[in-house]
PDB file of C-alpha atoms in Angstrom:
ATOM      1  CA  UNK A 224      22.624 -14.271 -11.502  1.00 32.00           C
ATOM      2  CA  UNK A 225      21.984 -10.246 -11.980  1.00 39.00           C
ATOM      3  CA  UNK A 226      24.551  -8.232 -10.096  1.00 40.00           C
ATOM      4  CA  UNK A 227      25.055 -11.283  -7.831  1.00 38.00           C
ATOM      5  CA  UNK A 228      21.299 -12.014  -6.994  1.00 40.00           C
ATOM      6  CA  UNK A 229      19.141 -15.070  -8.208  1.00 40.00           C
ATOM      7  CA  UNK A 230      16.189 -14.185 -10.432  1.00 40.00           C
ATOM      8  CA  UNK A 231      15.619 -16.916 -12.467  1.00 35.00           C
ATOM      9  CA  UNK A 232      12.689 -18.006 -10.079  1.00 45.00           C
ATOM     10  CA  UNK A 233      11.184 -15.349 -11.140  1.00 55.00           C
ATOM     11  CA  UNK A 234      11.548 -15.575 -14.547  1.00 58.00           C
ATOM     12  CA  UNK A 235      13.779 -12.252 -14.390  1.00 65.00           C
ATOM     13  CA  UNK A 236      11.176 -10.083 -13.008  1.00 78.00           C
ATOM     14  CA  UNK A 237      12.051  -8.081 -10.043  1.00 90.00           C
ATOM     15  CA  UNK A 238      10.328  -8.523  -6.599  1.00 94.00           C
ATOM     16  CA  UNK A 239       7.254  -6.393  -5.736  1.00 96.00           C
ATOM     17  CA  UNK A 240       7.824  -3.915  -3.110  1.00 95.00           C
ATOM     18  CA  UNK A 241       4.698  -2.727  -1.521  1.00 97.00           C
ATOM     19  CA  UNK A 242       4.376  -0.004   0.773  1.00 96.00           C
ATOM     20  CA  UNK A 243       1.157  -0.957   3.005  1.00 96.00           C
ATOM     21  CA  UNK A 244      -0.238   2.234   3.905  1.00 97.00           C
ATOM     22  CA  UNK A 245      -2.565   1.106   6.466  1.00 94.00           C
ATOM     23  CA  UNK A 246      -5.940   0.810   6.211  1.00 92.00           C
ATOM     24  CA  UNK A 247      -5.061   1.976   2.192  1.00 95.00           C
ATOM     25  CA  UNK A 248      -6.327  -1.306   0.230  1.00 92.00           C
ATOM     26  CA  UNK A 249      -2.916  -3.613   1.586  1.00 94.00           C
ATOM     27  CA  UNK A 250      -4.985  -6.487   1.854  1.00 92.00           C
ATOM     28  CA  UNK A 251      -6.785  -6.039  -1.506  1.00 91.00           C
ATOM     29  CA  UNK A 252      -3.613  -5.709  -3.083  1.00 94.00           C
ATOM     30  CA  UNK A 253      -2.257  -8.602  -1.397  1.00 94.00           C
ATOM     31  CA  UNK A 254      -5.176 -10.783  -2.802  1.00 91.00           C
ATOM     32  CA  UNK A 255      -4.937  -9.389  -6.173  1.00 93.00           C
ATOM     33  CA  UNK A 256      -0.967 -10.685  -6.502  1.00 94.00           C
ATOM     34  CA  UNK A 257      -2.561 -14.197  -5.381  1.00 92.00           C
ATOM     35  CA  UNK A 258      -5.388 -14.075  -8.034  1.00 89.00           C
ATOM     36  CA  UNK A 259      -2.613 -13.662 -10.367  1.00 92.00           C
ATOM     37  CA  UNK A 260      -0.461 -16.321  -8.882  1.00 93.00           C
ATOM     38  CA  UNK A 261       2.477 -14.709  -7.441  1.00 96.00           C
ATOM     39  CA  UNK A 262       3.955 -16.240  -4.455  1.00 96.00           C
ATOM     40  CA  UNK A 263       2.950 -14.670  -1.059  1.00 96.00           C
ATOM     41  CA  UNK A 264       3.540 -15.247   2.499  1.00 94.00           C
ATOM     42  CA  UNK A 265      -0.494 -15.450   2.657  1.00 93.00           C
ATOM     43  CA  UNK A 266      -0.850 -16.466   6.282  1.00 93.00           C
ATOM     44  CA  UNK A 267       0.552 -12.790   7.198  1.00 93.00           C
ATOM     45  CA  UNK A 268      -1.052 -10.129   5.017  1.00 93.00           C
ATOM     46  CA  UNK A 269       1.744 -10.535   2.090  1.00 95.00           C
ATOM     47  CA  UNK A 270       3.801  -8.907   4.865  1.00 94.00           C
ATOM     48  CA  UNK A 271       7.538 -10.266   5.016  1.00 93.00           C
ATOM     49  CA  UNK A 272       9.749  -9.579   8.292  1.00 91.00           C
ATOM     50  CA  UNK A 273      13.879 -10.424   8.509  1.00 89.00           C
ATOM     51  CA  UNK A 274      13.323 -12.663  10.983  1.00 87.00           C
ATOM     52  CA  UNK A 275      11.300 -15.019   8.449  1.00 86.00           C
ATOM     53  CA  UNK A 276      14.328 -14.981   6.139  1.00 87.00           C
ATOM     54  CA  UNK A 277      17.600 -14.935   8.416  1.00 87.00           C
ATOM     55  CA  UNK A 278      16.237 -16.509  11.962  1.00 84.00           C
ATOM     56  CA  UNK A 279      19.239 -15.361  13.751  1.00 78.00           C
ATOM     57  CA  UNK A 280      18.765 -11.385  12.508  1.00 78.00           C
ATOM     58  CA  UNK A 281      18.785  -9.728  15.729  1.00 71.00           C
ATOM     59  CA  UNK A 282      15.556  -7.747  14.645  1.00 71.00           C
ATOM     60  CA  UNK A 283      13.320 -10.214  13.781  1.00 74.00           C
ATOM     61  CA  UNK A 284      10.284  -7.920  13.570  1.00 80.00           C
ATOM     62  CA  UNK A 285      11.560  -5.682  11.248  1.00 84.00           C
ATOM     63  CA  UNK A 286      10.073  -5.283   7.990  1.00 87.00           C
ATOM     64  CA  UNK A 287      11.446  -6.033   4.840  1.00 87.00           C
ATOM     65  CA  UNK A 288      13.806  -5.898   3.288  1.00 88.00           C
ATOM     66  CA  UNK A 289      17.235  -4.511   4.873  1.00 84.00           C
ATOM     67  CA  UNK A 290      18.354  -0.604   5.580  1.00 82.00           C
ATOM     68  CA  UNK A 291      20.685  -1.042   2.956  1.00 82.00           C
ATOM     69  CA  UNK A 292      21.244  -1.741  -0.620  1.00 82.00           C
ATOM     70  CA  UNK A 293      23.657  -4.300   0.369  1.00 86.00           C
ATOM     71  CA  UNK A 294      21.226  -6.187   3.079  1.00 87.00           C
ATOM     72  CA  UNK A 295      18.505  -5.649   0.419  1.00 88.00           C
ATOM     73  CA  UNK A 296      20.485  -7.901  -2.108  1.00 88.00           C
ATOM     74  CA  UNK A 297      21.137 -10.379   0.490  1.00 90.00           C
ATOM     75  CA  UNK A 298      17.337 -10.740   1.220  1.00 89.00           C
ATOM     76  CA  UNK A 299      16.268 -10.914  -2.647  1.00 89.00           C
ATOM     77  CA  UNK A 300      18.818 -13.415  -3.204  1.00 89.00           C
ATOM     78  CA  UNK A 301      17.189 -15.782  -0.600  1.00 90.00           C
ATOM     79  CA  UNK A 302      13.636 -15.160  -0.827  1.00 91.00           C
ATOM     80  CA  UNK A 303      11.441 -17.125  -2.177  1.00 92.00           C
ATOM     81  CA  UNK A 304       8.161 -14.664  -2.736  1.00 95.00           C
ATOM     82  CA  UNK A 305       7.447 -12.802  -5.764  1.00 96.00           C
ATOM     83  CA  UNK A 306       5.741 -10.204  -3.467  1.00 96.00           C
ATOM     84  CA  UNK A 307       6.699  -8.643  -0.031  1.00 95.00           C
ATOM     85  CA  UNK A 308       4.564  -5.710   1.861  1.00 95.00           C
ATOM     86  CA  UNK A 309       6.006  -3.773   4.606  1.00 94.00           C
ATOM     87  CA  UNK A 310       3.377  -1.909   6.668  1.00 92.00           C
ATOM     88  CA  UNK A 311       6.360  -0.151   8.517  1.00 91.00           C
ATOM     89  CA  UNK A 312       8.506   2.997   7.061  1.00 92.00           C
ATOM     90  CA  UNK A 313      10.498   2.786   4.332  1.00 90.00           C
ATOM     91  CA  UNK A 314      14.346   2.390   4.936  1.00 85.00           C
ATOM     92  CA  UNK A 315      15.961   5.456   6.339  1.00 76.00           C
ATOM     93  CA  UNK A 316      18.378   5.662   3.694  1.00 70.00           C
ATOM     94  CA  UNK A 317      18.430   2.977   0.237  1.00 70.00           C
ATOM     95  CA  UNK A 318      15.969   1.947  -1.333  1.00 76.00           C
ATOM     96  CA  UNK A 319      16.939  -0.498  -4.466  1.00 79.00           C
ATOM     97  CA  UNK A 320      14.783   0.165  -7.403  1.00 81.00           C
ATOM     98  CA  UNK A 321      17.076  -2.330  -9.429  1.00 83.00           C
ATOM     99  CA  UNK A 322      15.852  -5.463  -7.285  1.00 86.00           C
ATOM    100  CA  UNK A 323      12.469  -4.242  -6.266  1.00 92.00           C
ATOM    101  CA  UNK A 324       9.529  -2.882  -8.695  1.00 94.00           C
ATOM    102  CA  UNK A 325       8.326  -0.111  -5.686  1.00 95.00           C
ATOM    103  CA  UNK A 326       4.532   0.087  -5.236  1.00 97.00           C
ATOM    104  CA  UNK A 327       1.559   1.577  -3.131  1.00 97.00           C
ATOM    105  CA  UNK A 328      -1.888   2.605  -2.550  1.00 97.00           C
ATOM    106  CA  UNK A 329      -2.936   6.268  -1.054  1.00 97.00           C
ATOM    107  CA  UNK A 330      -5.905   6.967   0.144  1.00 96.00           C
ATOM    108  CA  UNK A 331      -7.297  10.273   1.474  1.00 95.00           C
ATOM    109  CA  UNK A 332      -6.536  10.558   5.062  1.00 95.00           C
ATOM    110  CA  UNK A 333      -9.335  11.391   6.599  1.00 93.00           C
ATOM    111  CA  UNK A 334     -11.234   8.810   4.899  1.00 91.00           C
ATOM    112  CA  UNK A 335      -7.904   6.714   6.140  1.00 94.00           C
ATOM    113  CA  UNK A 336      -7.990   8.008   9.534  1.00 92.00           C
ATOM    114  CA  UNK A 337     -12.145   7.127   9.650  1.00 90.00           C
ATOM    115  CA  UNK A 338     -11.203   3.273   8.493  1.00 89.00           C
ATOM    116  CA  UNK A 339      -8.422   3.263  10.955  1.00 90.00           C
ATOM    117  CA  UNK A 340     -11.223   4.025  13.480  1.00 88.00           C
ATOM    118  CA  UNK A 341     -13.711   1.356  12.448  1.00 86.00           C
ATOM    119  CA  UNK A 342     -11.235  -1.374  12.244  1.00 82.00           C
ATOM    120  CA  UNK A 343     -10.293  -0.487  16.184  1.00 78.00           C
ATOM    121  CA  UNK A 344     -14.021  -0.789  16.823  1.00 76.00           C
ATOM    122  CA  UNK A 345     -14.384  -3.797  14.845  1.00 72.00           C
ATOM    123  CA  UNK A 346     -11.082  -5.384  16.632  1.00 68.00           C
ATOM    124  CA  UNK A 347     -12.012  -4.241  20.154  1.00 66.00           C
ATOM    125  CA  UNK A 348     -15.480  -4.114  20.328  1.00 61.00           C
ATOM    126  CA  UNK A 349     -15.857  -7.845  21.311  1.00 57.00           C
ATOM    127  CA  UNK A 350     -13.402  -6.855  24.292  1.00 50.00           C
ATOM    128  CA  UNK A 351     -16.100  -4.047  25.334  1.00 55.00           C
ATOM    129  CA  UNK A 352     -13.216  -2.195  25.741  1.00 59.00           C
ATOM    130  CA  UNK A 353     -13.832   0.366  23.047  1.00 65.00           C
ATOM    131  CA  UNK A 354     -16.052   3.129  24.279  1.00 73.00           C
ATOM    132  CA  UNK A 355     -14.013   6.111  23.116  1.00 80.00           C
ATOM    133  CA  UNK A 356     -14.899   8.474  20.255  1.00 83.00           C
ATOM    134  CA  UNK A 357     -13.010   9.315  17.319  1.00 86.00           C
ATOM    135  CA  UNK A 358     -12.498  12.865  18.122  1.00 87.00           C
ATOM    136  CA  UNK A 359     -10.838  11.231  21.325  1.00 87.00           C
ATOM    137  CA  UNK A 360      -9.060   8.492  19.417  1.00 87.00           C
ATOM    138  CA  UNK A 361      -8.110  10.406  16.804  1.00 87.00           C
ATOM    139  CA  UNK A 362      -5.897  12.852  18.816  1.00 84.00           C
ATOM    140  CA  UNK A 363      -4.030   9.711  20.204  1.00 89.00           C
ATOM    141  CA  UNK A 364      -2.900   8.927  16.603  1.00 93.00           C
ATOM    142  CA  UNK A 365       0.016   9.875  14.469  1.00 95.00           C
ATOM    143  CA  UNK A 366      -0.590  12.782  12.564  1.00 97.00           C
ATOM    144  CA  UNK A 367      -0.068  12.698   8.697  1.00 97.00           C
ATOM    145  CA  UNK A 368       0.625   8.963   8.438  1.00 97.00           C
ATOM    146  CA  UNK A 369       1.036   8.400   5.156  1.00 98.00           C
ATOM    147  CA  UNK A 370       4.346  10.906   5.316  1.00 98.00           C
ATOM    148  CA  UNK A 371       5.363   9.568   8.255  1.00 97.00           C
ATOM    149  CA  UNK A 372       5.682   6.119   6.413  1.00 96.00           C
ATOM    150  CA  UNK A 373       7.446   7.399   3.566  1.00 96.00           C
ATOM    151  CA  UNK A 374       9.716   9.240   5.087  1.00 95.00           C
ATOM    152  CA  UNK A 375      10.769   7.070   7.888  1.00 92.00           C
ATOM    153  CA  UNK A 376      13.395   7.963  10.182  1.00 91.00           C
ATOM    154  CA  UNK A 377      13.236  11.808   9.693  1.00 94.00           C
ATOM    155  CA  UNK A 378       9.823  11.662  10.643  1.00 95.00           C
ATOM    156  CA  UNK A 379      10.328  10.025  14.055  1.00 95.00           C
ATOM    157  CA  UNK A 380       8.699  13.198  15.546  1.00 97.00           C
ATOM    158  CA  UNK A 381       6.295  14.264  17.865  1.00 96.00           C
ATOM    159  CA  UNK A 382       2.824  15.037  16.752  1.00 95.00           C
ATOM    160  CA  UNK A 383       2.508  18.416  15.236  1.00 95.00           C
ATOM    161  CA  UNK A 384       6.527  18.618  14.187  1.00 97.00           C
ATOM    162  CA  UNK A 385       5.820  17.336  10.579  1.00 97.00           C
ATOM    163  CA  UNK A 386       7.221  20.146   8.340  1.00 97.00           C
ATOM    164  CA  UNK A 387       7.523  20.732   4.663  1.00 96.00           C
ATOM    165  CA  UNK A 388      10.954  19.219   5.374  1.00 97.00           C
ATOM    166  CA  UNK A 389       9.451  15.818   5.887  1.00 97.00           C
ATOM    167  CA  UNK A 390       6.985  16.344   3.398  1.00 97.00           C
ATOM    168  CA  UNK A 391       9.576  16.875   0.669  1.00 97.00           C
ATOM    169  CA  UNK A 392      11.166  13.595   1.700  1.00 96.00           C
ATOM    170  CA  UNK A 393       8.041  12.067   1.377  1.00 96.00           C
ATOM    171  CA  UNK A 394       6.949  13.444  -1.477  1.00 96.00           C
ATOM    172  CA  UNK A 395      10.627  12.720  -3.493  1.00 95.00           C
ATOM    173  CA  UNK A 396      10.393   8.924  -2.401  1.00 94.00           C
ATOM    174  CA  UNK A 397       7.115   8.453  -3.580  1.00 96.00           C
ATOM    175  CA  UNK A 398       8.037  10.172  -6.999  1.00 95.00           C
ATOM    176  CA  UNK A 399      10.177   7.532  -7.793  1.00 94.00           C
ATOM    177  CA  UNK A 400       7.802   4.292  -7.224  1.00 95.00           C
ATOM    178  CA  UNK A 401       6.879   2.383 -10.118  1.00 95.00           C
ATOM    179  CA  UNK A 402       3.532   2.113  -9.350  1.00 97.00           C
ATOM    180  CA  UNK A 403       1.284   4.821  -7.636  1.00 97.00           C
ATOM    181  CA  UNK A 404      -2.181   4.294  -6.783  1.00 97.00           C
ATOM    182  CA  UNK A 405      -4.952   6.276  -5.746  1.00 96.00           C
ATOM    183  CA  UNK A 406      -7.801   4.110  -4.089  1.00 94.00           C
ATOM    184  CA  UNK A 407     -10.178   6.311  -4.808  1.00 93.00           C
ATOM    185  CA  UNK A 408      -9.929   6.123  -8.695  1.00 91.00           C
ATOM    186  CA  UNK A 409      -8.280   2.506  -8.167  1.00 90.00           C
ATOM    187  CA  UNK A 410      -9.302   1.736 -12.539  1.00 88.00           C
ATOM    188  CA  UNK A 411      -7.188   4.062 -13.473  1.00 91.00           C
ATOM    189  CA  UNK A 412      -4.261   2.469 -10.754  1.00 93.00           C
ATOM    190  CA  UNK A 413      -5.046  -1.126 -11.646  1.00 92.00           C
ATOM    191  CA  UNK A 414      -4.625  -0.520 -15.733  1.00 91.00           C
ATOM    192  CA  UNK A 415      -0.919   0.261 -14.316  1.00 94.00           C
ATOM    193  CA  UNK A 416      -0.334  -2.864 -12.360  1.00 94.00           C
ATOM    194  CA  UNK A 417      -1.368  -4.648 -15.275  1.00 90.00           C
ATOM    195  CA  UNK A 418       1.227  -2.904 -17.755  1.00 90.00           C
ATOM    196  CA  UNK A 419       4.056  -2.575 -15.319  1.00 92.00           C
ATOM    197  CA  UNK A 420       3.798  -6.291 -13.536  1.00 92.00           C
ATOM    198  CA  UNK A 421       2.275  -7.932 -16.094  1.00 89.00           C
ATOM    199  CA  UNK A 422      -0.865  -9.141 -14.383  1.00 89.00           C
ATOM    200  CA  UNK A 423      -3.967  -9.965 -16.159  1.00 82.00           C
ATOM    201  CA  UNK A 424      -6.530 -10.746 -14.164  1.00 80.00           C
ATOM    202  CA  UNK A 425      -6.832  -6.704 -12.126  1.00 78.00           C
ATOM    203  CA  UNK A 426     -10.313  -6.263 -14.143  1.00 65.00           C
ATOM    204  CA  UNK A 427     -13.668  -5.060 -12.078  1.00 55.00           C
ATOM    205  CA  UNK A 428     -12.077  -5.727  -8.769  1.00 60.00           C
ATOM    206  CA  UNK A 429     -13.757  -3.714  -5.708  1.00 60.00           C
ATOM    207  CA  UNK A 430     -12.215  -3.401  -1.939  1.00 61.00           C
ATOM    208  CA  UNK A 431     -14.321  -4.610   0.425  1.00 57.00           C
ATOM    209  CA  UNK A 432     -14.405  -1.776   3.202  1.00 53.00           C
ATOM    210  CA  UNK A 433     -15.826  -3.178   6.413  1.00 51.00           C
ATOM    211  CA  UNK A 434     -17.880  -6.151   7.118  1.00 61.00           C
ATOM    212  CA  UNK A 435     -20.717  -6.546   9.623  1.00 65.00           C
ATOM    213  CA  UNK A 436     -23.892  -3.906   9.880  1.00 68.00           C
ATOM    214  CA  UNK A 437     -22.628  -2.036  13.174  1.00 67.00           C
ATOM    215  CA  UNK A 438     -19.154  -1.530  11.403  1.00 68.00           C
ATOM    216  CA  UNK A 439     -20.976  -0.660   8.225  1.00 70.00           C
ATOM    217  CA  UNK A 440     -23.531   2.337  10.401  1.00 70.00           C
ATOM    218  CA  UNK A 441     -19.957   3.438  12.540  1.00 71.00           C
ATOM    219  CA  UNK A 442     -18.574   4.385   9.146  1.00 72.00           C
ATOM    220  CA  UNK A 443     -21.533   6.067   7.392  1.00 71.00           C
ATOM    221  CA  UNK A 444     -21.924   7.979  10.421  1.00 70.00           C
ATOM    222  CA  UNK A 445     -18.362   9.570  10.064  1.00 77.00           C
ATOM    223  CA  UNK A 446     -19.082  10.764   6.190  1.00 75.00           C
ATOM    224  CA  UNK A 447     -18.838  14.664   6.571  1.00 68.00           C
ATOM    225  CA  UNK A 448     -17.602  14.541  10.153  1.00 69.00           C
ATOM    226  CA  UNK A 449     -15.475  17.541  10.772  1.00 68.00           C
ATOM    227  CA  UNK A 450     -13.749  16.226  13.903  1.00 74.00           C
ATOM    228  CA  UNK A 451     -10.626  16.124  11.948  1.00 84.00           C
ATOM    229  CA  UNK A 452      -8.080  18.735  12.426  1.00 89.00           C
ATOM    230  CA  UNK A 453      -6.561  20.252   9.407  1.00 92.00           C
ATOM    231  CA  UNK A 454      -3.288  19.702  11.497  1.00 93.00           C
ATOM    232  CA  UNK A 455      -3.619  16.230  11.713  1.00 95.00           C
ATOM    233  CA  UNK A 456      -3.764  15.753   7.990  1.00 95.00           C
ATOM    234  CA  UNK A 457      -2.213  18.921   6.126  1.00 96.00           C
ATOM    235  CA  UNK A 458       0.801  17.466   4.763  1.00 97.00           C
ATOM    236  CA  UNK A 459      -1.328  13.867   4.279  1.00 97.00           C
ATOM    237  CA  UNK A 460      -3.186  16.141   1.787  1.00 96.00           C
ATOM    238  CA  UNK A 461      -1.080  17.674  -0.266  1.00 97.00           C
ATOM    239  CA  UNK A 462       0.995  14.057  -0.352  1.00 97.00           C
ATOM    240  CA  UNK A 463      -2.183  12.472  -1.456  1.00 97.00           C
ATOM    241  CA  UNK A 464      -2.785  14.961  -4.101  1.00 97.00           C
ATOM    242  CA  UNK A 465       1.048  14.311  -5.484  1.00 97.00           C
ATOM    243  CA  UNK A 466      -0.259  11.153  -5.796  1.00 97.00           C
ATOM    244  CA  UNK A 467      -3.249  11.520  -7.822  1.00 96.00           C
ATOM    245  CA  UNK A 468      -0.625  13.309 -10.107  1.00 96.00           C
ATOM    246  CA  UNK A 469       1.652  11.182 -10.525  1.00 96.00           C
ATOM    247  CA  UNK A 470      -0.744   8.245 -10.708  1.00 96.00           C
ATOM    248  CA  UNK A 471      -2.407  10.708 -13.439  1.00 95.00           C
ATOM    249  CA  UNK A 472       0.915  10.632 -15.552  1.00 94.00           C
ATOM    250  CA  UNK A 473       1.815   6.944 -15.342  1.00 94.00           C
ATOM    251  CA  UNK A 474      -1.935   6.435 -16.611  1.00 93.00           C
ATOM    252  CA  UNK A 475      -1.255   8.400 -19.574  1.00 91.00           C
ATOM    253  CA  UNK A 476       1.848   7.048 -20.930  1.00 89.00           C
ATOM    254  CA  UNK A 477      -0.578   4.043 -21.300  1.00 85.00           C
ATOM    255  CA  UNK A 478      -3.111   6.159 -23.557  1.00 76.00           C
ATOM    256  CA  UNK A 479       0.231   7.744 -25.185  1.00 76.00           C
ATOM    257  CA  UNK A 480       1.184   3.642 -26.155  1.00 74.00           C
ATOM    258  CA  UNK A 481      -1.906   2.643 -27.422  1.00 69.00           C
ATOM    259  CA  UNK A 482      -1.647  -0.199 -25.010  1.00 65.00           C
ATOM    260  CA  UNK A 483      -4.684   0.919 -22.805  1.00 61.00           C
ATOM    261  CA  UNK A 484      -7.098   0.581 -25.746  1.00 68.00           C
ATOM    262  CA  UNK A 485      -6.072  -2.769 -26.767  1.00 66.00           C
ATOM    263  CA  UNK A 486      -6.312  -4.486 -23.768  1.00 61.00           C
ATOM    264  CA  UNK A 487      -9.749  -3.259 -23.275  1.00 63.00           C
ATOM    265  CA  UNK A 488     -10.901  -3.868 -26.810  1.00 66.00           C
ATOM    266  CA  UNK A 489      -9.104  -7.282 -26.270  1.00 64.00           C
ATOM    267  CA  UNK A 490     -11.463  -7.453 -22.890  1.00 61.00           C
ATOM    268  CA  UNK A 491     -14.504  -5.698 -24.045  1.00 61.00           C
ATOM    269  CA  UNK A 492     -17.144  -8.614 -22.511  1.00 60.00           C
ATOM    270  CA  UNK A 493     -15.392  -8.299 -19.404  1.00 54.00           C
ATOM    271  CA  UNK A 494     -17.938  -7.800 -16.420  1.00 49.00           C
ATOM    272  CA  UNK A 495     -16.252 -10.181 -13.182  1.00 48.00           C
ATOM    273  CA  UNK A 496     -12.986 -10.507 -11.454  1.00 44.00           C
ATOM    274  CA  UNK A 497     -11.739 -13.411 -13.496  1.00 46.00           C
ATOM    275  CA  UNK A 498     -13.032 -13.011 -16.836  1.00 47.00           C
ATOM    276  CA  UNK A 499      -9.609 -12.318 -18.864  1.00 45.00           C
ATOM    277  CA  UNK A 500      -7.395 -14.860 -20.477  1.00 46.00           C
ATOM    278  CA  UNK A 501      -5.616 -15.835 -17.348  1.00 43.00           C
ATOM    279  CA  UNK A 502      -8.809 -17.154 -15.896  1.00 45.00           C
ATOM    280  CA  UNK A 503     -10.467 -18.591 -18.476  1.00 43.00           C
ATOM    281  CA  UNK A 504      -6.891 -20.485 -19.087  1.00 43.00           C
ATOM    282  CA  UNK A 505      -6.758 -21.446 -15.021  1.00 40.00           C
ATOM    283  CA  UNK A 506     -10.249 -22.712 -15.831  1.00 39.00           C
ATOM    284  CA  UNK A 507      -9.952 -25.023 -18.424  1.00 40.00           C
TER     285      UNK A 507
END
């Protein structure tokens, strides 16, 4: 037991919090942890709701793992995954960076907001119910998601209320994560999953954007679109370049170790997803 909670499951590592931005690399990320063998509730995205662990919690839907640091103990002492997304808001109030190593992707949001699009058309197209454009779908969304999901409860307001209020609380929550990425220079993100969870096999990985040719013309057509308001996304910005920062800094305490070099050197021949020692062991 550590403080009352059972880790020796997991060998004394803490759980993986991930923060699914959506339509931010979730599901790559989700794969990755399986590549590397950590235990995932596959069949839903990585995502992990109470209801899964305590059947009788009277909010089944909601995502893990507990509005408190007290619930949150509860749940890591009775689950049994070594990874848990949440594609919801963070907590309103604790967040337990004792129990849970705290990671995410950001992406920038209009690129976000364009994917967002193309997965509706992808999803609804079959239906033909999904004739509208994405100037017109756009201004039916949230505005400055990614805050919004870091911030949680503050941010419970109506489009066009998101202040530098929010965006401080967004911007101090995301400052203390373990691991930030930027999926736009993922490399740089994935040399800092490998130091900080230990995985091995996060070489030459790429996220698959969209699948099928229709999907594939939607989102080329959007490049350079300027049917975005600044409104929409001002506060997404400046959050996404905090993040490129920060991911920046966590990048170079590798460099500053020495640790960055070896591993490459140690991977030099490397050219596919599973070429490093934990696949070549899984292998033989």
């Amino acid at each position: 037991l550590e403080d009352g909670v059972q880790v020796s499951s997991r060998g004394g590592r803490k759980i993986i919090y991930f923060l699914h931005i959506h339509k931010s690399g979730g599901t790559f990320f989700c794969e990755l942890a399986q590549h590397n063998g950590l235990r995932v509730n596959a069949e839903d995205n990585c995502n992990v709701f109470m209801g899964e662990i305590f059947p009788r919690f009277p909010r089944q839907l909601l995502p893990c793992c507990g509005e408190t640091s007290g619930m949150q103990r509860k749940v890591a002492d009775k689950l049994e995954y070594d990874l848990v997304m949440n594609e919801g808001n963070l907590p309103p109030e604790e967040i337990d960076f004792d129990l849970f190593t705290y990671a995410t992707i950001m992406r920038h949001p209009v690129a976000r907001y364009h994917s967002h699009y193309v997965h509706n058309f992808n999803k609804f197209r079959r239906l033909e119910n999904f004739s509208i454009s994405f100037k017109e779908w756009m201004y039916q969304q949230e505005d400055n998601f990614a805050v919004r999901r870091l911030c949680g409860v503050p941010c419970m307001v109506p489009r066009g209320q998101i202040t530098e209020k929010h965006f401080e609380i967004a911007r101090e929550r995301l400052s203390k994560f373990d691991v930030v990425m930027v999926l736009e220079d993922l490399n740089d993100g994935l040399d800092i999953v490998r130091s900080v969870m230990g995985w091995q096999n996060v070489t030459n990985h790429k996220v698959t954007w969209v699948k099928g040719e229709k999907a594939n013309q939607l989102r080329e057509s959007l490049r350079g679109s300027d049917d975005v308001d600044f409104g929409m996304v001002a506060w997404d910005l400046a959050l996404y370049d905090y993040a490129k920062y920060l991911q920046s800094v966590q990048h170079q305490r590798l460099d500053a170790t020495g640790e960055l070099q070896a591993f490459r050197e140690d991977n030099s021949e490397c050219t596919t997803i599973c070429c490093v020692k934990i696949c070549k062991a899984q292998k033989a």
